[in-house]
Short mmCIF file of C-alpha atoms and ligand atoms in Angstrom, two decimals:
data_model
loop_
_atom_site.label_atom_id
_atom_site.label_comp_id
_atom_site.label_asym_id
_atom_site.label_seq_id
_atom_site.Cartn_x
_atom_site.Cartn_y
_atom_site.Cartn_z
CA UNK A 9 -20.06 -19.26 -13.70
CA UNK A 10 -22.15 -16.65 -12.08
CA UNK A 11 -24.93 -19.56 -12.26
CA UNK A 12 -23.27 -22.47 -10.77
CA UNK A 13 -21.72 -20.39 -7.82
CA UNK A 14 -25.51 -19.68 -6.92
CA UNK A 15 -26.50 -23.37 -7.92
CA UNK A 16 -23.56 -24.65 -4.95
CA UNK A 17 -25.13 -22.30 -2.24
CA UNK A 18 -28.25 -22.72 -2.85
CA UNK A 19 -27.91 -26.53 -2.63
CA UNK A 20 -25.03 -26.63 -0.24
CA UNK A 21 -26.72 -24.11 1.62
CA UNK A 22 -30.01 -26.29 1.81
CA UNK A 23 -28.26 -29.23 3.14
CA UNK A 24 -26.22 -27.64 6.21
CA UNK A 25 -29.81 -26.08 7.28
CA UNK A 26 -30.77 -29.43 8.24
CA UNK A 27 -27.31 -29.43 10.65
CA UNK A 28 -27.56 -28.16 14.14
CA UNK A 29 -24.91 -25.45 13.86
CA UNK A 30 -26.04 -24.56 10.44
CA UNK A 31 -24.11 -20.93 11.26
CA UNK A 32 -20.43 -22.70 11.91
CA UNK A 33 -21.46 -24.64 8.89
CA UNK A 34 -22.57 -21.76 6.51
CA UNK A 35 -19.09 -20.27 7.41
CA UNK A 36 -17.49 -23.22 5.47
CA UNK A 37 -19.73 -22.69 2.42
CA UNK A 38 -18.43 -19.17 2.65
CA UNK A 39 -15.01 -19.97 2.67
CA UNK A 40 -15.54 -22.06 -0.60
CA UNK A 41 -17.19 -19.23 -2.36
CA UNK A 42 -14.04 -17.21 -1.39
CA UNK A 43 -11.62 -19.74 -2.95
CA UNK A 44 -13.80 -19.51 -6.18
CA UNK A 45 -13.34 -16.10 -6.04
CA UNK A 46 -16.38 -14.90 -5.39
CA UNK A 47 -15.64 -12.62 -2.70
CA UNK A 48 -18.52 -10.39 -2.20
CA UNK A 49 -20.73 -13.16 -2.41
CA UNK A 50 -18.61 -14.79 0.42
CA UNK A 51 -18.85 -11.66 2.70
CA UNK A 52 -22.44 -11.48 2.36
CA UNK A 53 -22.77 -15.63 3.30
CA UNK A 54 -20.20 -14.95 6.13
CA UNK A 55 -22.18 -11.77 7.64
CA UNK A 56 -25.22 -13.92 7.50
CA UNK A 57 -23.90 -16.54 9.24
CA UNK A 58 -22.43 -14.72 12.02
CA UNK A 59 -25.30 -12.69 12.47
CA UNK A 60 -27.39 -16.13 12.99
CA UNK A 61 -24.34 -17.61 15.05
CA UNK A 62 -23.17 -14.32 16.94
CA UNK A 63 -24.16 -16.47 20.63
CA UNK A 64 -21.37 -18.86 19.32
CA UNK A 65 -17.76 -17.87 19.22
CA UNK A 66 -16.77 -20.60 16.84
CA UNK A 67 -18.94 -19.19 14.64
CA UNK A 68 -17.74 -15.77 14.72
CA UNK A 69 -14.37 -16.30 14.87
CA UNK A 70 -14.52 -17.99 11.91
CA UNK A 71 -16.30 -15.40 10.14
CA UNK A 72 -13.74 -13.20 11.17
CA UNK A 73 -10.55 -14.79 10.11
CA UNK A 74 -12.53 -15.13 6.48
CA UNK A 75 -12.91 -11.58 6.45
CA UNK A 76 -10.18 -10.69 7.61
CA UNK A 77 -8.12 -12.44 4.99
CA UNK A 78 -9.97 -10.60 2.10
CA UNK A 79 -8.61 -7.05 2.90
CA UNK A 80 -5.00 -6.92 2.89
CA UNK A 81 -3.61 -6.77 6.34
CA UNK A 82 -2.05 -3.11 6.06
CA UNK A 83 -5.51 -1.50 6.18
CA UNK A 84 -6.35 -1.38 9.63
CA UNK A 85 -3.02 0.06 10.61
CA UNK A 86 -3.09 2.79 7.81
CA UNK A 87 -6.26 3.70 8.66
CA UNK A 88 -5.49 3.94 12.45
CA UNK A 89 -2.36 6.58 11.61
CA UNK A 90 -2.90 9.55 12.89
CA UNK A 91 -0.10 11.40 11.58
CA UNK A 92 -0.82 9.94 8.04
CA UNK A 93 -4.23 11.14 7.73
CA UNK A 94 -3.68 14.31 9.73
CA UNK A 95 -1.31 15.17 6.56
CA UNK A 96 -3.86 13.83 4.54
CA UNK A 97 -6.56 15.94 5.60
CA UNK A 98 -5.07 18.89 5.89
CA UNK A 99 -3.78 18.26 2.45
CA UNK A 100 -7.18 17.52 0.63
CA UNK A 101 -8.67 20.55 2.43
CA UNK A 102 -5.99 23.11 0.98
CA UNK A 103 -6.48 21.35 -2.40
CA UNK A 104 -10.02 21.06 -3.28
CA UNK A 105 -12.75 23.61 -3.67
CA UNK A 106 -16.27 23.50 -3.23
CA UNK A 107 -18.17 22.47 -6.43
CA UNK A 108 -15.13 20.42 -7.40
CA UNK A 109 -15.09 16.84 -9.32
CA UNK A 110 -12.67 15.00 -7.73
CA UNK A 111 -11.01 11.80 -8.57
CA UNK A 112 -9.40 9.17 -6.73
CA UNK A 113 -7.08 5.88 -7.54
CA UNK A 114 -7.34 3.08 -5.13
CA UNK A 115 -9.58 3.54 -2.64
CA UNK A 116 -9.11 0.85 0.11
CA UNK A 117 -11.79 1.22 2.12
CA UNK A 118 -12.12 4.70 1.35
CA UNK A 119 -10.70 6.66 4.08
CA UNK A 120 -9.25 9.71 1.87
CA UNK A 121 -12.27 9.81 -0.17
CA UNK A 122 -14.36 10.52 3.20
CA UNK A 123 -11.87 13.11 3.44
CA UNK A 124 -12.44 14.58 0.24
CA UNK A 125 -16.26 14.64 0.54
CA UNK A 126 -15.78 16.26 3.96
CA UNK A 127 -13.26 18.97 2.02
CA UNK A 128 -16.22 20.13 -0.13
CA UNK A 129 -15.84 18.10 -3.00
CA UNK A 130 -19.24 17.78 -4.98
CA UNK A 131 -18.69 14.79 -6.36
CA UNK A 132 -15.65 12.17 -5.60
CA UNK A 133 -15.55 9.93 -8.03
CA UNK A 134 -13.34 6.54 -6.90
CA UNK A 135 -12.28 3.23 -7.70
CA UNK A 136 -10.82 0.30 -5.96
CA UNK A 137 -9.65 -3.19 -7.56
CA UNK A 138 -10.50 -5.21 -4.33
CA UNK A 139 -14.34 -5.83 -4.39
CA UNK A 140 -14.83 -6.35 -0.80
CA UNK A 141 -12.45 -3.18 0.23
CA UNK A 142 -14.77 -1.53 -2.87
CA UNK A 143 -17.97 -2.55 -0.85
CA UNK A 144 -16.82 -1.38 2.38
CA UNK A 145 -16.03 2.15 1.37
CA UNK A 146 -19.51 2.07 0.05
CA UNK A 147 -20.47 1.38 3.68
CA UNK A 148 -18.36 3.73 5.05
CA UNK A 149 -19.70 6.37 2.78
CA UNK A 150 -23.63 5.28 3.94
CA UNK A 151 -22.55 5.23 7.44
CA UNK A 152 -20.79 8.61 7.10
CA UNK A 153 -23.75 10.37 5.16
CA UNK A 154 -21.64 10.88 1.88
CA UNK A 155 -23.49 7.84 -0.01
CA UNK A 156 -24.64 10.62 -2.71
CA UNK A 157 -20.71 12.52 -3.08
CA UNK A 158 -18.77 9.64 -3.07
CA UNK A 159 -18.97 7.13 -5.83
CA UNK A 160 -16.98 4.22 -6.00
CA UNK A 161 -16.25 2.31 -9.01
CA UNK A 162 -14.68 -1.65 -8.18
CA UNK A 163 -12.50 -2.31 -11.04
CA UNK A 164 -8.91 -0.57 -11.95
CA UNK A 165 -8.13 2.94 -12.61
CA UNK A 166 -7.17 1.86 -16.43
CA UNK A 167 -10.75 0.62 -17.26
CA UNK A 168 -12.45 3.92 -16.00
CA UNK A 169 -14.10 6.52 -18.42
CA UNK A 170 -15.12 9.79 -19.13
CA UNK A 171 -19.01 9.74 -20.24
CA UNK A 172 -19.34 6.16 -18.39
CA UNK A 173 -17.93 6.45 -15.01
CA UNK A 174 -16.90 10.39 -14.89
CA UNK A 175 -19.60 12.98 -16.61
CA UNK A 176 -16.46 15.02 -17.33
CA UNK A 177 -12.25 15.64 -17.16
CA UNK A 178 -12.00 15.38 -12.78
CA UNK A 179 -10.26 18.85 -11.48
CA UNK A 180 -8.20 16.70 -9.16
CA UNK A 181 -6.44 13.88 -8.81
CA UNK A 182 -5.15 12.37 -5.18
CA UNK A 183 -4.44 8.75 -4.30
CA UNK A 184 -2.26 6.78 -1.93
CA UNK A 185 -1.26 3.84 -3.64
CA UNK A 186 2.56 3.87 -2.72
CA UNK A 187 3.32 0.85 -1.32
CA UNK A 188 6.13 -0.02 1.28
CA UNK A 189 8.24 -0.09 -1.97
CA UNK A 190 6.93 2.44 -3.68
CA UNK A 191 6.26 1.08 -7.02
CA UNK A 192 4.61 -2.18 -5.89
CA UNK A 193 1.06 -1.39 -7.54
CA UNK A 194 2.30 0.37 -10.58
CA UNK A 195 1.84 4.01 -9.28
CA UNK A 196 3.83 5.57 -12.25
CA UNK A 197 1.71 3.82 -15.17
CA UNK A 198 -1.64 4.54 -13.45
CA UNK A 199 -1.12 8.44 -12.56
CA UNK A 200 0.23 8.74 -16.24
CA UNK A 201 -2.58 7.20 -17.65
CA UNK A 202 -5.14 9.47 -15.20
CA UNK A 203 -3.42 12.26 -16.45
CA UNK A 204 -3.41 11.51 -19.72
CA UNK A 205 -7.28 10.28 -19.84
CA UNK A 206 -9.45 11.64 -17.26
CA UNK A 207 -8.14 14.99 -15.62
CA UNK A 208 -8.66 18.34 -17.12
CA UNK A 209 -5.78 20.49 -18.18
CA UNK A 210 -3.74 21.60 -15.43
CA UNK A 211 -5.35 19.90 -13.04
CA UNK A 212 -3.37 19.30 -9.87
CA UNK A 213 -2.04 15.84 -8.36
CA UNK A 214 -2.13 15.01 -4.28
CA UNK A 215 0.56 14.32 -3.59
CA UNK A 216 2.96 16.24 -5.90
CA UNK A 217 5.77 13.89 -5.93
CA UNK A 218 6.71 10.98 -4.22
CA UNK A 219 10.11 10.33 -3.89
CA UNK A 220 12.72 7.12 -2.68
CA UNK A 221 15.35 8.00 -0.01
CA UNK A 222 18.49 6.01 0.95
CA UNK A 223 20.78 5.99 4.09
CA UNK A 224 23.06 3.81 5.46
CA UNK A 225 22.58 1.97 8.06
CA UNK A 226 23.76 -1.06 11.36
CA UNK A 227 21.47 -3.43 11.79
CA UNK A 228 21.67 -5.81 14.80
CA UNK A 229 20.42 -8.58 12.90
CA UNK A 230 22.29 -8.31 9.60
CA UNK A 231 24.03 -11.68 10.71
CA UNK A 232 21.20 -13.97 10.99
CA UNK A 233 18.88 -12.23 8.35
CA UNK A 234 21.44 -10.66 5.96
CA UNK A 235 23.38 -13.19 5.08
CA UNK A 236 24.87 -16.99 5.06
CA UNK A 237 27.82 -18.10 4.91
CA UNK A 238 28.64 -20.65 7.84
CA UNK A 239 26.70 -22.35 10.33
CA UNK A 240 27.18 -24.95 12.95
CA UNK A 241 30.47 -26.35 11.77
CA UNK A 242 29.09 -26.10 7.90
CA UNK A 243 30.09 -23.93 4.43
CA UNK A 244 27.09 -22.88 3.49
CA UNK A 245 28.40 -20.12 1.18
CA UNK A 246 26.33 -21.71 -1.91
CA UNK A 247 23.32 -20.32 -0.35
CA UNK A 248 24.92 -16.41 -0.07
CA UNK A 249 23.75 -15.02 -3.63
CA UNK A 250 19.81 -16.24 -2.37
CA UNK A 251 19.41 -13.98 0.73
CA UNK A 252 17.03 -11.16 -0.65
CA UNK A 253 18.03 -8.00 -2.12
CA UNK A 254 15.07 -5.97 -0.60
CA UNK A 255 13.96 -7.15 2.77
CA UNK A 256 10.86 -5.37 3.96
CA UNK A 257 11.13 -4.51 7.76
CA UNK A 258 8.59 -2.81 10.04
CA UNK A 259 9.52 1.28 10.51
CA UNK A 260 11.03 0.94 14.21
CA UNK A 261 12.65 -2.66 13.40
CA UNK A 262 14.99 -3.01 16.56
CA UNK A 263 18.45 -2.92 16.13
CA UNK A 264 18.36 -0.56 12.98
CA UNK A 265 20.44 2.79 13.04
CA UNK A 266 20.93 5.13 10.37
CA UNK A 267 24.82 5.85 10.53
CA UNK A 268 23.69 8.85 7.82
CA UNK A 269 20.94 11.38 6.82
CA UNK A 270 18.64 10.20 4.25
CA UNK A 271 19.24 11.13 0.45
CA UNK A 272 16.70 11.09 -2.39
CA UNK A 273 17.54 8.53 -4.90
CA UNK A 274 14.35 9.05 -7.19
CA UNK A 275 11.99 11.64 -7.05
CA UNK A 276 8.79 11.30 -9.36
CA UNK A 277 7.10 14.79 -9.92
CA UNK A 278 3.84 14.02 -10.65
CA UNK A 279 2.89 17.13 -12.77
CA UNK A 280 5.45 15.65 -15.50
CA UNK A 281 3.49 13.97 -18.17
CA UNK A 282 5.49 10.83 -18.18
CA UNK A 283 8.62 9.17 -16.68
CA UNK A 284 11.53 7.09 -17.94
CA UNK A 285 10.99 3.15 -18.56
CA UNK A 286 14.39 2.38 -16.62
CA UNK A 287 16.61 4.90 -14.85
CA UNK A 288 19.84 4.38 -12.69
CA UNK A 289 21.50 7.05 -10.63
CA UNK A 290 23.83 7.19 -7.39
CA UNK A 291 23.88 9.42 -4.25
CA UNK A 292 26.26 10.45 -1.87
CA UNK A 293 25.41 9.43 1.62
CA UNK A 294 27.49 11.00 4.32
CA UNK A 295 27.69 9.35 8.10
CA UNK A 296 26.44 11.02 10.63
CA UNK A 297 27.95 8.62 12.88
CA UNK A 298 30.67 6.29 13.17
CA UNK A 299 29.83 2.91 13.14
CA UNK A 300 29.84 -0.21 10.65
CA UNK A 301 27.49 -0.13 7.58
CA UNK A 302 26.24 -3.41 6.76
CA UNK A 303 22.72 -2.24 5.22
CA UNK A 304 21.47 0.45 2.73
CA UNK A 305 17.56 1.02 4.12
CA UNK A 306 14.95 2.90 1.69
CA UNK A 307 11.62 4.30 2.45
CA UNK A 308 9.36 6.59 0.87
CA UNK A 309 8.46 10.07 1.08
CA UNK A 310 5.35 11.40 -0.23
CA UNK A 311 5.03 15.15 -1.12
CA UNK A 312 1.42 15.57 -0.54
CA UNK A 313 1.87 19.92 -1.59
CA UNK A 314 3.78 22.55 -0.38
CA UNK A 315 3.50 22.41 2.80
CA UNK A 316 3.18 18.90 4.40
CA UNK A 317 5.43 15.85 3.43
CA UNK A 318 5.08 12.01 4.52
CA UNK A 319 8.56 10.53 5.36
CA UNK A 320 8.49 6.66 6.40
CA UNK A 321 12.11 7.32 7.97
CA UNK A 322 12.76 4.32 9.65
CA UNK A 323 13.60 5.35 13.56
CA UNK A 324 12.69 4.02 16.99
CA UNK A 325 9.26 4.90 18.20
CA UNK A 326 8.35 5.92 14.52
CA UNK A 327 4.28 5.00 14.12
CA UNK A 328 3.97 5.76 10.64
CA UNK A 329 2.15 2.32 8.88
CA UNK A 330 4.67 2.26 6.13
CA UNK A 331 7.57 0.09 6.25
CA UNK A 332 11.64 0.55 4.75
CA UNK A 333 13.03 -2.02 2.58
CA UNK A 334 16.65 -3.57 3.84
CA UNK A 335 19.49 -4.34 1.35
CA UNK A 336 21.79 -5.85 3.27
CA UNK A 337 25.68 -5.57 2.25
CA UNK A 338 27.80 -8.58 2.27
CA UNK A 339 30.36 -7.58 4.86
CA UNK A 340 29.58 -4.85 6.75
CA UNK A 341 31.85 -1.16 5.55
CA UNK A 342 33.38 0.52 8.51
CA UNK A 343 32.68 4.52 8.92
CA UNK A 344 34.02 7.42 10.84
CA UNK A 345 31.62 11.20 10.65
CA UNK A 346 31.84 12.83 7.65
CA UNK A 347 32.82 9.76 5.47
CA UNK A 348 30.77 9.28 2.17
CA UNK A 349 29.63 6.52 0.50
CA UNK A 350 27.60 6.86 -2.86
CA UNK A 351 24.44 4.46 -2.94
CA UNK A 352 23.48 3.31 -6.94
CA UNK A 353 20.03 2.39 -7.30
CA UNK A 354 18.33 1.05 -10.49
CA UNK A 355 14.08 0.82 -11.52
CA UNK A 356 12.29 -0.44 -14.19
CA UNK A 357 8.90 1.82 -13.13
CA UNK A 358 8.16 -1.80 -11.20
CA UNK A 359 10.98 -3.06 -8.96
CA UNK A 360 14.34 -0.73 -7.55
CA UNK A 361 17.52 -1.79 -6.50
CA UNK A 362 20.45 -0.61 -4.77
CA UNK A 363 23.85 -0.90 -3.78
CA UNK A 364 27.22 0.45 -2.94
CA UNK A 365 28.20 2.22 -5.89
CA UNK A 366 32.03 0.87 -6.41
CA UNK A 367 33.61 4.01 -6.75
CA UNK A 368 32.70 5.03 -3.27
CA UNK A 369 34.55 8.21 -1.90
C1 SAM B 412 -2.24 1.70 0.04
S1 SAM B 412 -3.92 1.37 -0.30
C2 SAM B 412 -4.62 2.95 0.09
C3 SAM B 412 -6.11 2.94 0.25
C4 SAM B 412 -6.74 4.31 0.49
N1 SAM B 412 -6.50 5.21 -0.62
C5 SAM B 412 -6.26 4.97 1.77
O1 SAM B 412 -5.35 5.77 1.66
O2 SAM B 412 -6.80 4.70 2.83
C6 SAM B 412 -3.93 1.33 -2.05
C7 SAM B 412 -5.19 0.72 -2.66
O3 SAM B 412 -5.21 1.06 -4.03
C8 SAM B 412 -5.69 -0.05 -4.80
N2 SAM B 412 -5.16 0.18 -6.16
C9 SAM B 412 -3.85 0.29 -6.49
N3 SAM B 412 -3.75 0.58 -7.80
C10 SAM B 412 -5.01 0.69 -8.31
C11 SAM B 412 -5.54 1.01 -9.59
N4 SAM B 412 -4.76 1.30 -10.61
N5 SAM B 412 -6.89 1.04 -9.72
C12 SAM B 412 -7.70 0.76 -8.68
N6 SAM B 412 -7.25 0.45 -7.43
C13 SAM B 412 -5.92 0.42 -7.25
C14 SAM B 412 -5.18 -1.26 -4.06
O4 SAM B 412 -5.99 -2.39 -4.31
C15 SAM B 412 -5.27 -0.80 -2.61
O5 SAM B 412 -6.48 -1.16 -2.02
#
């Protein structure tokens, strides 16, 4: 397979030579490596060919878009956060001493494994399932002088091992791979199996715990985006049970107020050894506010130790990258200060649900 991709740019690559704007041209051959999945290979065509078309902005933008699609949209923004990697930082530095071996799950483009070399690690040991966000934290660990403390390994967490990949049991763990949702790339199965496999006894997790909260909530467009039931003179009630359960909305989404404080729902400690396969719970939530509740909103919070804590609270003006996820109610529950409603929520260690637990107060 290997073969034949180098076979098609080698002899695709031959012909568009002959073109005049062999550079716009090369970008296509790019792109086609891409769909065959051969990303690095891709980035390296695309580099080249914006390097030889950089006088032509065809060229470049097109480059650009095809790199720009192979790292998942969310990176520039997380890595832009100042609060986030304030916390971060300050967080790694409490945590690791000099001489440690440090390892890391999911580095992106490696921004907290920088961190971690800068901390005093020895060695930071990393590993990132993206090849071309594996790559660039390689770069960024050249550019940054940490090319001999920071090693990264592309492939998941689950294939890495101790005598291959790690000389020995790390004496930390730390990773960020808590998506909007929480769960979304498996967080619970891969820190179990790190723990299990490849950290020495005792050794300590950043963060701690990471943890979903709940509150109730208006939002101005629960009407057009939570639900259907009528429009323009039709029923259109068949379509109701289809609007989405978990609706993933930027952190200052307009028109979104939290009628009550937020409650944890789940909290996963992440010096416990393992964690249930399914669990369902409820919370009270208590208004703050009067108002009408027509959405539950969650967002995560991310212990990173003692002393600093990561809340994606959704609020006006909030910056933080990471986006709450809307269940919006049916018909919207009206509240005066100091009622209580109890949320239920529901996960299978993949996907959570919630909603308003019937035997509200
Ligand atoms: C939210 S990003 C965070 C990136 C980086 N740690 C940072 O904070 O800047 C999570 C990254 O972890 C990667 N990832 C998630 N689970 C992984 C696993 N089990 N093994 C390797 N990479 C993983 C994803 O591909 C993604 O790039």
């Amino acid at each position: 397979m290997s073969d034949d991709i180098d076979r098609m740019i080698a002899t695709l690559g031959a012909a568009l030579r002959q073109r005049p704007d062999y550079p716009f041209h090369l970008i296509g051959l790019a792109e086609m490596v891409a769909a065959e999945k051969h990303r690095r290979r891709a980035v390296k065509l695309a580099r080249e060919a914006m390097a030889l078309g950089r006088d032509d902005p065809a060229t470049v933008m097109r480059g650009r878009r095809l790199l720009a699609s192979m790292l998942p949209g969310y990176h520039v923004p997380m890595m832009n956060d100042a609060r986030r990697n304030r916390a971060w930082d300050a967080a790694l530095r409490r945590a690791i001493r000099p001489g440690m071996l440090v390892f890391e799950i999911g580095t992106g483009a490696g921004m907290l494994a920088l961190m971690a070399a800068r901390a005093g690690a020895a060695k930071v040991v990393t590993c990132e399932t993206n090849p071309v966000a594996a790559e660039l934290a390689r770069a960024l660990a050249a550019r940054n002088g940490y090319a001999d403390r920071i090693e990264v390994i592309t492939g998941p967490s689950q294939k890495v091992t101790i005598g291959t990949d790690l000389e020995r049991p790390a004496d930390l763990l730390f990773c960020d791979i808590f998506a909007d949702g929480l769960l979304g790339f498996d967080p619970l199965s891969a820190i179990g199996d790190v723990r299990a496999r490849l950290l020495a006894p005792g050794a300590p997790v950043v963060p701690r715990a990471a943890s979903l909260c709940v509150g109730l909530a208006a939002w101005e467009d629960h009407d057009r985006s939570g639900k259907i039931d009528a429009a323009c003179g039709f029923d259109l009630s068949p379509l109701a049970d289809f609007v989405d359960v978990a609706l993933l909305r930027p952190i200052d989404t307009p028109g979104l107020d939290l009628l009550s404080d937020g409650e944890t729902l789940f909290r996963f400690d992440f010096s416990e050894a393992s964690f249930p396969a399914s669990e369902r719970c409820a919370v009270a939530c208590r208004a703050l506010k009067a108002g009408h509740v027509d959405t539950i909103a969650r967002w995560i919070r991310l212990e990173l130790d003692a002393e600093t804590t990561l809340e994606a609270r959704p609020e006006p003006g909030a910056l933080f990258f990471s986006s709450p996820t809307l269940t919006p109610l049916a018909a919207p529950i009206p509240v005066s200060v100091g009622d209580e409603m109890r949320v239920g929520g529901w996960h299978d260690r993949h996907k959570i649900l919630t909603w308003i637990d019937p035997g509200a107060c």
